[in-house]
Each structure stands twice: as C-alpha cells, then as structure tokens.
Short mmCIF file of C-alpha atoms in Angstrom, two decimals:
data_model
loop_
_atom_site.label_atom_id
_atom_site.label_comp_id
_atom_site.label_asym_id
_atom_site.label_seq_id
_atom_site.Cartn_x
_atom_site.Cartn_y
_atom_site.Cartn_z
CA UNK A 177 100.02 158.01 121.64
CA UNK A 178 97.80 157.56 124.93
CA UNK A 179 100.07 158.67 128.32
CA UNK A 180 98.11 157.21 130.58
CA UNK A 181 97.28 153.54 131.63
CA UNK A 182 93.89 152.74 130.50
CA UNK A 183 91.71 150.25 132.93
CA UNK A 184 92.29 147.34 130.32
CA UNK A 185 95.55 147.90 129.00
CA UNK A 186 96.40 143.90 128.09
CA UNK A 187 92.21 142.39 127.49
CA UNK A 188 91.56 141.45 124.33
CA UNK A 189 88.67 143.20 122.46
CA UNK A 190 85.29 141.84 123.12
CA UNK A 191 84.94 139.58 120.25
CA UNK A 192 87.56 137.50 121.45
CA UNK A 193 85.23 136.40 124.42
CA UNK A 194 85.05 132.92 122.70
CA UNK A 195 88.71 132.66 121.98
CA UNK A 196 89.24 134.30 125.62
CA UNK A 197 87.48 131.35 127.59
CA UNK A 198 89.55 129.01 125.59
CA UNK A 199 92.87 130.66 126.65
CA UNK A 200 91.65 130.61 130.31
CA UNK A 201 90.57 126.75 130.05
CA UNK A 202 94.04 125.79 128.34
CA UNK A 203 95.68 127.61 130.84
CA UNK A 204 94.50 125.68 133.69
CA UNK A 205 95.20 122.46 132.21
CA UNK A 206 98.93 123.59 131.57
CA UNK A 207 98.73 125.14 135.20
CA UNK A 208 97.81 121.61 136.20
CA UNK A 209 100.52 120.03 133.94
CA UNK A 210 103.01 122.09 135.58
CA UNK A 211 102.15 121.82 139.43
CA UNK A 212 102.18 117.92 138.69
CA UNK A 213 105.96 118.13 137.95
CA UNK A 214 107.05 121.09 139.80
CA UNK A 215 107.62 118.52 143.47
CA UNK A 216 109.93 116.53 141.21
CA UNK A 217 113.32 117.03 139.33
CA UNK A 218 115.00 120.05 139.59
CA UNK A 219 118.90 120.64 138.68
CA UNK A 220 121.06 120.07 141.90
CA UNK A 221 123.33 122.61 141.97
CA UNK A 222 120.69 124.99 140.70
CA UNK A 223 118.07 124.30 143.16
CA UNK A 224 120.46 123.84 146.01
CA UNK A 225 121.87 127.38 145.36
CA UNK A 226 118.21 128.91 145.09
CA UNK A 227 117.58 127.14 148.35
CA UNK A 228 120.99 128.63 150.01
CA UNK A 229 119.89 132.09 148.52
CA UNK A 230 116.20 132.39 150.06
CA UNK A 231 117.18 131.22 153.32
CA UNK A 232 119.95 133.47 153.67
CA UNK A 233 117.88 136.12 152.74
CA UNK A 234 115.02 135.54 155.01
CA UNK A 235 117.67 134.62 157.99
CA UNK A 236 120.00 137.48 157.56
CA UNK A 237 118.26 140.28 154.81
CA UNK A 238 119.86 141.64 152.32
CA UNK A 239 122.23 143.96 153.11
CA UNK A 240 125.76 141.47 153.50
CA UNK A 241 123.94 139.11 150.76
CA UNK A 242 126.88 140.45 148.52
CA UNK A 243 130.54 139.39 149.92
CA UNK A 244 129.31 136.49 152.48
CA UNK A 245 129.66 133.22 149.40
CA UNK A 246 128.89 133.03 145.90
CA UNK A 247 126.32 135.35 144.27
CA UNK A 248 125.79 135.79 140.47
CA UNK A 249 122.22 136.84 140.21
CA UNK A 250 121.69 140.80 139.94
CA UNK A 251 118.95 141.83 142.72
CA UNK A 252 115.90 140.98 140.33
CA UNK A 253 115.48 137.67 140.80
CA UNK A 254 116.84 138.08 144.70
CA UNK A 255 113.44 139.87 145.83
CA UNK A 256 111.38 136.58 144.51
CA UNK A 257 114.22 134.54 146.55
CA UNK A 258 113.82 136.43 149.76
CA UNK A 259 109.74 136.20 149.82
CA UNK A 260 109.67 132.44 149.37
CA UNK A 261 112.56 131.91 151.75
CA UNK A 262 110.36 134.53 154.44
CA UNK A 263 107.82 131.76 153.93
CA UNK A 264 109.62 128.93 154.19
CA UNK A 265 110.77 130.36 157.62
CA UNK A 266 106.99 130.90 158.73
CA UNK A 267 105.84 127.74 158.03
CA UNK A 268 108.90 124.86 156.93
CA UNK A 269 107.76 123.77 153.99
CA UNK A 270 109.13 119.68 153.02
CA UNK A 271 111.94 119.41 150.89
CA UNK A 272 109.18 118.84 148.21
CA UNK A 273 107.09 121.95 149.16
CA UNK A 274 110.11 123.93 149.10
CA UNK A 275 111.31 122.75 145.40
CA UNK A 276 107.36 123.63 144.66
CA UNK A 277 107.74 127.09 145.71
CA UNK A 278 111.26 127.65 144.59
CA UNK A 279 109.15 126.43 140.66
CA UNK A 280 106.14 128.57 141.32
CA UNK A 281 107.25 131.93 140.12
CA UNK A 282 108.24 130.42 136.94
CA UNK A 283 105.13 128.45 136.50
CA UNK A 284 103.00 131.87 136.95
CA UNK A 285 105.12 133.74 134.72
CA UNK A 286 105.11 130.56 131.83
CA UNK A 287 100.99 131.45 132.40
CA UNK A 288 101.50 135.26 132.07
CA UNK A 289 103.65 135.20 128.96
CA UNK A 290 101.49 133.06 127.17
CA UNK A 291 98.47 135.90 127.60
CA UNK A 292 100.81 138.70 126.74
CA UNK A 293 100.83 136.68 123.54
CA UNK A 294 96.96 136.20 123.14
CA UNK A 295 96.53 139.60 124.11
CA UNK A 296 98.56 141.54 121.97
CA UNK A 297 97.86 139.06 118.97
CA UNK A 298 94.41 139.94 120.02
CA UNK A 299 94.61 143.44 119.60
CA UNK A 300 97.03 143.54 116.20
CA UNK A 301 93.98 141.26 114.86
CA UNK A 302 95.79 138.30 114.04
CA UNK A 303 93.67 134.90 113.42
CA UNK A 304 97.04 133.10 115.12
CA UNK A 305 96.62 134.59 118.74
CA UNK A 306 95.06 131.76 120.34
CA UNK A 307 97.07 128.96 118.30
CA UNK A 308 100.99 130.90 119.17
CA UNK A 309 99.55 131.46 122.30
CA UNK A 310 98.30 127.89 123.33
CA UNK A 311 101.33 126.23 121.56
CA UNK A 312 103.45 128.89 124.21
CA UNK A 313 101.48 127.19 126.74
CA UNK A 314 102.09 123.44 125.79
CA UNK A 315 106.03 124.09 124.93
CA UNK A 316 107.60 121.36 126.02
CA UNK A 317 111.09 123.62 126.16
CA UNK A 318 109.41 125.95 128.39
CA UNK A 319 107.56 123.51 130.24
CA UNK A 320 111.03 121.40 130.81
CA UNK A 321 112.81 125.00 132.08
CA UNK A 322 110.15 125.85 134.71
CA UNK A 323 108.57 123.24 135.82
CA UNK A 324 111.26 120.74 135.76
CA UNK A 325 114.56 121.81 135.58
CA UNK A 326 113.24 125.47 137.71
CA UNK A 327 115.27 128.28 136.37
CA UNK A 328 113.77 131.12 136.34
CA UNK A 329 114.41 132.44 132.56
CA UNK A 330 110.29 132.92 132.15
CA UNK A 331 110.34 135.56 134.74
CA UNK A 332 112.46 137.38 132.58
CA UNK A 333 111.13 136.81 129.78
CA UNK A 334 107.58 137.92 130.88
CA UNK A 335 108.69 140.99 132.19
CA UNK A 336 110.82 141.89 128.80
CA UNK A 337 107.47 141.14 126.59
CA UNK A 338 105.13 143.32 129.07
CA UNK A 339 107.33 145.78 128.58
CA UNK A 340 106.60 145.68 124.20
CA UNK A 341 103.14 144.79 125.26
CA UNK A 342 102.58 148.35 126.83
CA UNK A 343 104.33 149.82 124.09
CA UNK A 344 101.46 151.40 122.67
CA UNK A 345 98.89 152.02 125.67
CA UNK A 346 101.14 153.01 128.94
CA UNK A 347 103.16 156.04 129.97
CA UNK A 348 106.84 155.53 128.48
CA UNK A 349 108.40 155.76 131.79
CA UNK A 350 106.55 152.36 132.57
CA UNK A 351 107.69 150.47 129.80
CA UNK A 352 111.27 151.58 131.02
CA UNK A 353 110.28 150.24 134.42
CA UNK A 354 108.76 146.86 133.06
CA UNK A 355 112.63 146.51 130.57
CA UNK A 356 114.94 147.48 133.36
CA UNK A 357 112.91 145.03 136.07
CA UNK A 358 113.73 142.58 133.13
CA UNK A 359 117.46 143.10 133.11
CA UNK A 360 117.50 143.22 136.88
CA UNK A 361 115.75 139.54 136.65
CA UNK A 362 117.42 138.27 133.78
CA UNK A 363 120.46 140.51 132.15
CA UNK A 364 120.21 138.10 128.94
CA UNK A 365 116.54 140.18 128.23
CA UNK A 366 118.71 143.19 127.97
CA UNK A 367 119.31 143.30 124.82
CA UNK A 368 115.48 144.18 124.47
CA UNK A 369 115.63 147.25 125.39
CA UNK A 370 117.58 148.30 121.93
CA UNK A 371 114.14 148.05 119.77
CA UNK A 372 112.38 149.59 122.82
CA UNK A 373 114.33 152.28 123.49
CA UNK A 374 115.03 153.68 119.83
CA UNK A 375 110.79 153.26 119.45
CA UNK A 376 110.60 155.33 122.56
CA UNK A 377 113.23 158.13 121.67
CA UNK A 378 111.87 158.31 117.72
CA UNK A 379 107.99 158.77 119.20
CA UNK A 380 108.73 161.59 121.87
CA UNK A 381 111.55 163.23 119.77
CA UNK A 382 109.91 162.90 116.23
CA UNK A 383 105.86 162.62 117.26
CA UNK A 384 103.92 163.25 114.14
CA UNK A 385 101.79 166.54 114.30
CA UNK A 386 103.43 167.36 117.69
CA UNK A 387 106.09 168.78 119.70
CA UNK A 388 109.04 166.36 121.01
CA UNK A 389 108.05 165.19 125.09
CA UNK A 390 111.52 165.74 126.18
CA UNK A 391 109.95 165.45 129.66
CA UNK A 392 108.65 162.29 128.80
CA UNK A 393 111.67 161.06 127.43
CA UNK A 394 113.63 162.32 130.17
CA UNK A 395 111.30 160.50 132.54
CA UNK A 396 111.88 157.05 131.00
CA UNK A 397 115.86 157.01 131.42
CA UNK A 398 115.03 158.49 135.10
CA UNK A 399 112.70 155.89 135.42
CA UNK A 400 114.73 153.02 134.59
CA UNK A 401 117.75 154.35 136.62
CA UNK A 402 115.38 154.49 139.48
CA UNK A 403 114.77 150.41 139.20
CA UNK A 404 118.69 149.88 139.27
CA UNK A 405 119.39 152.48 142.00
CA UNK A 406 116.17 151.55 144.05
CA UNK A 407 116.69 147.46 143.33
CA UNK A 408 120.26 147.48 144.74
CA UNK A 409 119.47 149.57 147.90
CA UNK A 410 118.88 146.71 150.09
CA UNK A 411 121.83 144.76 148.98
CA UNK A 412 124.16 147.78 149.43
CA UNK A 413 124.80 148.12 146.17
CA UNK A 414 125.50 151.06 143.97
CA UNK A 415 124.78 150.89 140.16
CA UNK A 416 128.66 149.99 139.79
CA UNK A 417 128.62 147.70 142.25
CA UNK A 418 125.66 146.21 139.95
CA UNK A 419 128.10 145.96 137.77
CA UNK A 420 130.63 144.24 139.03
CA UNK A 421 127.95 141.32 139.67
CA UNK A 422 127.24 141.62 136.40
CA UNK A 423 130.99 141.25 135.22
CA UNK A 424 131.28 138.48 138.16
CA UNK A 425 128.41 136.34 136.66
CA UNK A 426 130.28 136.52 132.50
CA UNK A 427 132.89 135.74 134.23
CA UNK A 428 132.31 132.79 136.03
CA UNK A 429 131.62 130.59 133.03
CA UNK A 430 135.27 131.53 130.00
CA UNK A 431 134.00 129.14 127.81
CA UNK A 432 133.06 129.69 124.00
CA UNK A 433 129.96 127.58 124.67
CA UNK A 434 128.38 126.65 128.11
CA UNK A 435 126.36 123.72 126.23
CA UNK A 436 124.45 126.04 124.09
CA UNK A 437 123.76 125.13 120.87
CA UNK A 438 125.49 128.41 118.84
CA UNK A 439 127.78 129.67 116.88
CA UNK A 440 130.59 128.59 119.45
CA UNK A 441 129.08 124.67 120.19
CA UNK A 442 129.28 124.78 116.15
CA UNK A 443 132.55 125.44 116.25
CA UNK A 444 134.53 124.67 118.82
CA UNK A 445 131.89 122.14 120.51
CA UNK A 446 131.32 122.50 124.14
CA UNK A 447 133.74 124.03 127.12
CA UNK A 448 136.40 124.99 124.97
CA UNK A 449 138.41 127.95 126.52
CA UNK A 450 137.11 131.47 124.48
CA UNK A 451 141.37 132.55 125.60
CA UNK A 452 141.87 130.56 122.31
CA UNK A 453 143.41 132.52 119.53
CA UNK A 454 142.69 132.56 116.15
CA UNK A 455 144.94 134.27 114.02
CA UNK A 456 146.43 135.90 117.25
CA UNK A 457 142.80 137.32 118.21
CA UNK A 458 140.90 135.38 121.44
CA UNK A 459 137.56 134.30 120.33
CA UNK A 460 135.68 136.08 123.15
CA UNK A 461 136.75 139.38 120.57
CA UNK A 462 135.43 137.14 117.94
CA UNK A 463 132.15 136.70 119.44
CA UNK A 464 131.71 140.32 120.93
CA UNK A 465 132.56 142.55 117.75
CA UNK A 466 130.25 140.05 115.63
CA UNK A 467 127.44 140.20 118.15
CA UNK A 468 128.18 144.22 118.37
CA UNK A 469 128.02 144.22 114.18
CA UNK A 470 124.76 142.31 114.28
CA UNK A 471 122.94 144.25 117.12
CA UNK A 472 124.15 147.56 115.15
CA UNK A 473 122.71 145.90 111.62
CA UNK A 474 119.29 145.54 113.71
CA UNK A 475 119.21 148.82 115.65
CA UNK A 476 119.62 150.70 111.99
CA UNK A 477 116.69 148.62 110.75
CA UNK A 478 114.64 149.59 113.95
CA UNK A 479 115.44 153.24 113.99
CA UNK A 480 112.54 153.55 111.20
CA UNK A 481 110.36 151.09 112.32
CA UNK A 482 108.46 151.57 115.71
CA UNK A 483 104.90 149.85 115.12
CA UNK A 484 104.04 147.04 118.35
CA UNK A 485 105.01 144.37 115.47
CA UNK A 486 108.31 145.69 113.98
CA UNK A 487 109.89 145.87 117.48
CA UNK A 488 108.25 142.51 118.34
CA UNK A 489 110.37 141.23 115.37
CA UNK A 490 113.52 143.10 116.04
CA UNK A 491 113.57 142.40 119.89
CA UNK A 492 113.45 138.52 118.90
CA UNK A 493 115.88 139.07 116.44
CA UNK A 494 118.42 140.90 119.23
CA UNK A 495 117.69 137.70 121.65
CA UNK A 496 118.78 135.34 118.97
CA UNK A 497 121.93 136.78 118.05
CA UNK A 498 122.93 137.54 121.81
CA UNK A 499 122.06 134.12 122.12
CA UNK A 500 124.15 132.66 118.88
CA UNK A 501 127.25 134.79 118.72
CA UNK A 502 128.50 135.62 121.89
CA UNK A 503 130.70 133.50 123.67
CA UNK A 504 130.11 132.59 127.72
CA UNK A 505 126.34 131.63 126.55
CA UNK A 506 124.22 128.88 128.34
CA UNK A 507 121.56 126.69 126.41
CA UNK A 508 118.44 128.48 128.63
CA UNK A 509 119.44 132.07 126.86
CA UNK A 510 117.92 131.00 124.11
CA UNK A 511 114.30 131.14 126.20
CA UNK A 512 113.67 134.79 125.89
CA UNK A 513 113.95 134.72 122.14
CA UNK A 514 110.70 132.30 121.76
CA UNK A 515 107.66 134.71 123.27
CA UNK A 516 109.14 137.28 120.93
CA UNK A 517 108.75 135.07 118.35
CA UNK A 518 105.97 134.29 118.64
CA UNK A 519 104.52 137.71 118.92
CA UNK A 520 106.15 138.81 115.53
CA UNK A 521 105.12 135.30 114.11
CA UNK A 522 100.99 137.40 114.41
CA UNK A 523 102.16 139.91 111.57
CA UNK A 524 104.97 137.75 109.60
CA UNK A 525 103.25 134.34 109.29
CA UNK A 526 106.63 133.33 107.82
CA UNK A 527 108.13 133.31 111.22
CA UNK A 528 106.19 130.53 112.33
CA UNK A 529 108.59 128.32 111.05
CA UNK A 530 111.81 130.18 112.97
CA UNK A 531 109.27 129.93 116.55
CA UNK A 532 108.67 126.07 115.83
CA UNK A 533 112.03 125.61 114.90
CA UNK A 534 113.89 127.54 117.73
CA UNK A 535 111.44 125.82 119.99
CA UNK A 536 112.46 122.68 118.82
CA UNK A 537 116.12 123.36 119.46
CA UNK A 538 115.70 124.48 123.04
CA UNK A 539 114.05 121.62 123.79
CA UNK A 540 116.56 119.24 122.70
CA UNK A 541 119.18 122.02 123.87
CA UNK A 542 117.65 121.79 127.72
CA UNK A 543 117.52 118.03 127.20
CA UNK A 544 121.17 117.62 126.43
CA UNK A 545 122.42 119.86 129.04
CA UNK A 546 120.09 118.21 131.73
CA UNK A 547 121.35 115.08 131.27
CA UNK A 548 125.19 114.85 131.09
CA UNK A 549 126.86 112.72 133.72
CA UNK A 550 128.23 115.75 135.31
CA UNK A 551 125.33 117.00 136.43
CA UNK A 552 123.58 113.40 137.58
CA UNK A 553 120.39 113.85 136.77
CA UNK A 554 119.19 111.30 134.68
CA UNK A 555 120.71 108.99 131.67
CA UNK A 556 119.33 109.11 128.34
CA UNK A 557 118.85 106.22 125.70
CA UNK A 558 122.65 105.09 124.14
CA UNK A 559 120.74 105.18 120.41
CA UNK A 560 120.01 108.98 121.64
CA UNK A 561 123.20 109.73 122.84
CA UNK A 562 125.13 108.31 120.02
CA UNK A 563 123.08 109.84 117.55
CA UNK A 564 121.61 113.08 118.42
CA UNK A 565 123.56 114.15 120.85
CA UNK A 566 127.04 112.59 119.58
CA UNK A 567 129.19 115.24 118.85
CA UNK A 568 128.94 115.52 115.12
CA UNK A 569 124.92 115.90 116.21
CA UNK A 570 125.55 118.57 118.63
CA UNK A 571 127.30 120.53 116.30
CA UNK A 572 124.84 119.80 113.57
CA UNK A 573 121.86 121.79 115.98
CA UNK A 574 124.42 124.09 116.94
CA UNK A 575 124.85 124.53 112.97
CA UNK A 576 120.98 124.72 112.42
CA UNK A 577 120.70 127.28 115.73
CA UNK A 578 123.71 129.85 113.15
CA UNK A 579 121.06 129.47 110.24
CA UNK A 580 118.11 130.26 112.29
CA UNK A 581 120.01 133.43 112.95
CA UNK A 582 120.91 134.04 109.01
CA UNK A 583 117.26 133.37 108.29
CA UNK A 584 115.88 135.76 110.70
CA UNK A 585 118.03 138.25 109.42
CA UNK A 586 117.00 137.67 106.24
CA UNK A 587 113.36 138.21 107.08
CA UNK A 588 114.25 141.50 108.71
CA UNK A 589 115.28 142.76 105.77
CA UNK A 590 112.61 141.65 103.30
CA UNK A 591 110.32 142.89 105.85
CA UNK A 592 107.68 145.55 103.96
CA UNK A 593 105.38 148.38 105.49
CA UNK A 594 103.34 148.57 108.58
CA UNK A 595 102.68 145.22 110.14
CA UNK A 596 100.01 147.01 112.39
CA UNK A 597 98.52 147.69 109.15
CA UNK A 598 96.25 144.85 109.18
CA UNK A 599 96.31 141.20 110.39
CA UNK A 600 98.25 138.46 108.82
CA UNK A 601 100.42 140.17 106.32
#
C-alpha cells in the first residue's frame, strides 16, 4: 500500500486522454447548464436560512453562532457559509448574485464528483467510466438539488467519495480527514465511514507480508478527531457540544418520513408521528434496530472485503439503508447513495440498473417535495398530482425505494472475488 500522496493521485492513466477531453468538454456544458439556473428557484425557507447563516457569520464570526437562533447544520457546511457571506459583505451582491453564490459550492462539487467517478472508473479499467460519469453529470436529480432547489447534499457527497477514491494511493490518516470533513458537511455521509474504516483497520492490522502500522492506524482515528475538535473551535464547541447539534438537527423533524420515499412513506405515508406504537414499541425503535441489523449484515460482509470496488459497493449499500429504514429521513438523503453507485456500478455491471433506478426515484422524490403547497414553490400538472404523486403513488415509489434496498442486498451477497481483479466483471 503506497503512504504517501503521489503527484497524480485522482488522473486517469494516459490512454484515457481521449475519453479525458470528453469528460472536460461535458463538464463545461453541464457547468453551463447549471450557472443558467442557479439565479433562479431556490427553496424559501432553505435559501432564506443559508442567507441568515452567512451574514451572521461574516457580521458577527463564529464564536456565539451557536445559542443566538436556530442552527442545525454541524460546522462543515458553516465554513462555506461564512466565506460567501465575507463576500457578500465586500461587495453586496443582488438578491440574484447572492442565490448564485449561495448554489456555487454545490455546482463545483456536482463537477468534482462526477471526475471522482471517471477517475477511479479510469483506473479500475472499466469501459463504463466516461458513460456513469457523464450520466452523473446530466442527472437531472442532482442537477434539480444544486442548481435549483440549492442544498448542499453534493458537497457531502464529494467529500465522502474522495475519501474511497484515495483509498488506495494516500496516507490513511487523509482518507480519515476527507470522511470526517464529510460528516462535518453532511452527517447523512456518515455512515461511509463503516466500509472505510474496517478496510483501513484490516490493511494496517492484517497487511499481507508485513507488520501491523499501529502508528498508522493510530494516526487515522487522531486524524479524524482532529477535524471534529479543530472544526468546532471557532464555534465554541466541544465534540459533545457537536453532538448535541447533531441530536438538535434528528430532532427537529419526529416524523417517520419527512417526504422521503422509504420504508416509512411506504408505510405510514408522509408526517406521521414515529411516537406511534406498534405492538406497544414506537416506530423510531422500529426503524433504528432494523437500520442497526442491516448496517451490522453489511459491516460483516465488508470485514473480508477491502478492494477500492467492494467498499464502493458496500458504502452505497450503507447510504441506502440509512436512507430507507430509519425514521426522521428527508427525500435529499437519498443523494449520497447515487455517486457510490455509480462507482460500484464499474465492477458489478448489474448495478447499473439500482443507479438508474435510484436516480430515477430521487428525481421524482425532489420533485414531489419541491412542489407541495406548503412550501409555495410551484404547482404541478392535476393528471401528475393525481396520479403519480396521489397517495397510493407515493407509497408505490416509496414501495419500489424498500426493494431497491432488498435488491442491493441481494447483490452484496452474490457478490464473487476481487472486483479489482479486472474490468467489467
């Protein structure tokens, strides 16, 4: 395993100079696609909170951030907040400008992701690299989330998959940097670092031919205990006051589903208290002991498995079922889940269909959410919303979002070998 960064850690290999100047032209044209929409849209309680955040930030710092109104964002994000709002001070952007800016960060990172995808579909061989990663690109799910709607789940999400990306080429302790920045940004990556870490600990404490790196090992938990510590510094806060944001933000939302299309919208369709009993047991237990069976079921799988692929494939399959059987869950959770996807769609063609599928479902998930009356954004067709997005058709996606789940796991398990081994297997 190489310790050290080398000086082109994420290009592909030469031969993929062709393919390469492809990527880069498709990736200006969905640049261009996404600055076109970025002065328009935008959720208004969303934006209007980013907006509150970033000024506050560049008007007062960070320090009494915490305790002076509503905050539900770990520092992560906070930092990207802060710099636009510093900005915005210098030079008053329009009200335009300023939704542009508040956009950008997921725009860039939409880019990024999809040449994290190219890159390491580049380097595991795979004749699908430039198709997963230009459909990435073009996702009109992720496109919708960024550039319109401008949440900032694809900073997240880019972060989570750099961290898998380095897997193979970077020092440990920076892949534990590049998963906790992840969590700081978005806690619903998280769940990532499962497949990451037990890779990490079963290389340094079982290396083949070698002695275990405890130091190295040691050095990745420091590391990523240095992000949280370091992060909420400014803010004041320690890594238990982290937490307490953390438990602030589950919190704010006690529903089984917040309008995501899961096990929960399946069940109990949308908003419904997760207090509710069944059999004398509140489905919020429901949802955390099956989401705690599932992540187990994967981490056992994983524990044996530690090629760039396999943990590819299991972080997707982690970001699914956090997204499916949990209760408390918002449609955009699902985001994270498609790079990954995507990735392990290079070595298990069969996943293509899951990554199309899932992407599908998003879309329409985003869609749905966007547009109820609540929110006043815009109104859809009647024939849409009596069809589709009637309640039987809600909980007919939320249905297909469960299966998605049971046929991911399913794939886990028929899994075979060394997807490394060779491209397209």
């Amino acid at each position: 395993m190489t310790v050290g960064i080398p000086p082109a850690v994420l290009e592909p290999p030469p031969r993929a100079d062709r393919e390469t100047r492809i990527w880069w032209t498709l990736a200006a044209a969905a640049l261009v696609m996404r600055f076109l929409m970025m002065p328009y849209g935008g959720f208004p309680t969303d934006i209007g909170t980013m907006k509150a955040w970033a000024t506050g930030l560049a008007e007062r710092g960070p320090a009494e951030f915490y305790g002076s109104g509503f905050a539900d964002y770990l520092p992560g994000y906070l930092y990207v907040l802060w710099a636009i709002g510093e900005v915005n001070r210098a030079v008053r952007f329009s009200d335009q400008a300023l939704l542009f800016a508040l956009k950008l960060p997921s725009a860039i990172a939409d880019i990024g992701t999809s040449w994290l995808i190219f890159a390491m579909g580049r380097r595991a061989g795979s004749a699908l690299a430039l198709r997963l990663a230009a459909s990435y690109l073009f996702n009109p799910g992720i496109i919708f989330n960024s550039a319109f709607w401008g949440q900032a789940d694809a900073v997240g999400a880019f972060f989570a998959l750099a961290g898998v990306s380095v897997l193979d080429v970077a020092a440990p302790p920076l892949v534990a940097v590049l998963i906790t920045t992840a969590a700081l940004v978005k806690p619903q990556t998280a769940p990532v670092a499962i497949p990451v870490g037990l890779a990490l600990v079963r290389r340094l404490w079982k290396p083949a031919h070698a002695a275990p790196r405890w130091d190295l090992l040691l050095a990745s938990v420091a590391a990523g205990v240095a992000v949280l510590v370091l992060a909420g510094l400014p803010f004041r806060l320690s890594l238990i006051g982290l937490a307490r944001v953390l438990r602030t933000a589950v919190d704010v939302y006690p529903h089984g589903s917040v309008v995501a299309f899961n096990l929960w919208g399946a069940l109990q369709g949308f908003w419904g208290k997760d207090s509710a009993t069944w059999l004398g047991v509140p489905l919020y237990v429901y949802g955390a002991a099956a989401t705690g069976l599932a992540l187990v079921a994967v981490a056992v799988w994983a524990w044996r498995r530690d090629t760039l692929g396999e943990v590819a494939f299991a972080a997707a399959v982690v970001l699914l079922i956090t997204f499916i059987l949990p209760t408390r869950i918002h449609e955009r959770y699902l985001l994270p889940a498609i790079p990954f996807f995507a990735v392990a769609a290079m070595t298990e063609r069969r996943l293509t269909w899951l990554y199309g599928g899932l992407s599908a479902l998003l879309a329409l998930n985003l869609l749905y959410a966007y547009t109820r009356p609540y929110v006043q954004t815009f109104a859809l067709p009647t024939w849409l919303e009596t069809t589709v997005f009637s309640d039987p058709g809600t909980r007919a996606l939320s249905a297909l979002g469960v299966l998605a789940l049971g046929v991911a796991f399913l794939l886990l398990l028929a899994h075979r070998g060394d997807p490394s081994a060779g491209p397209d297997r």
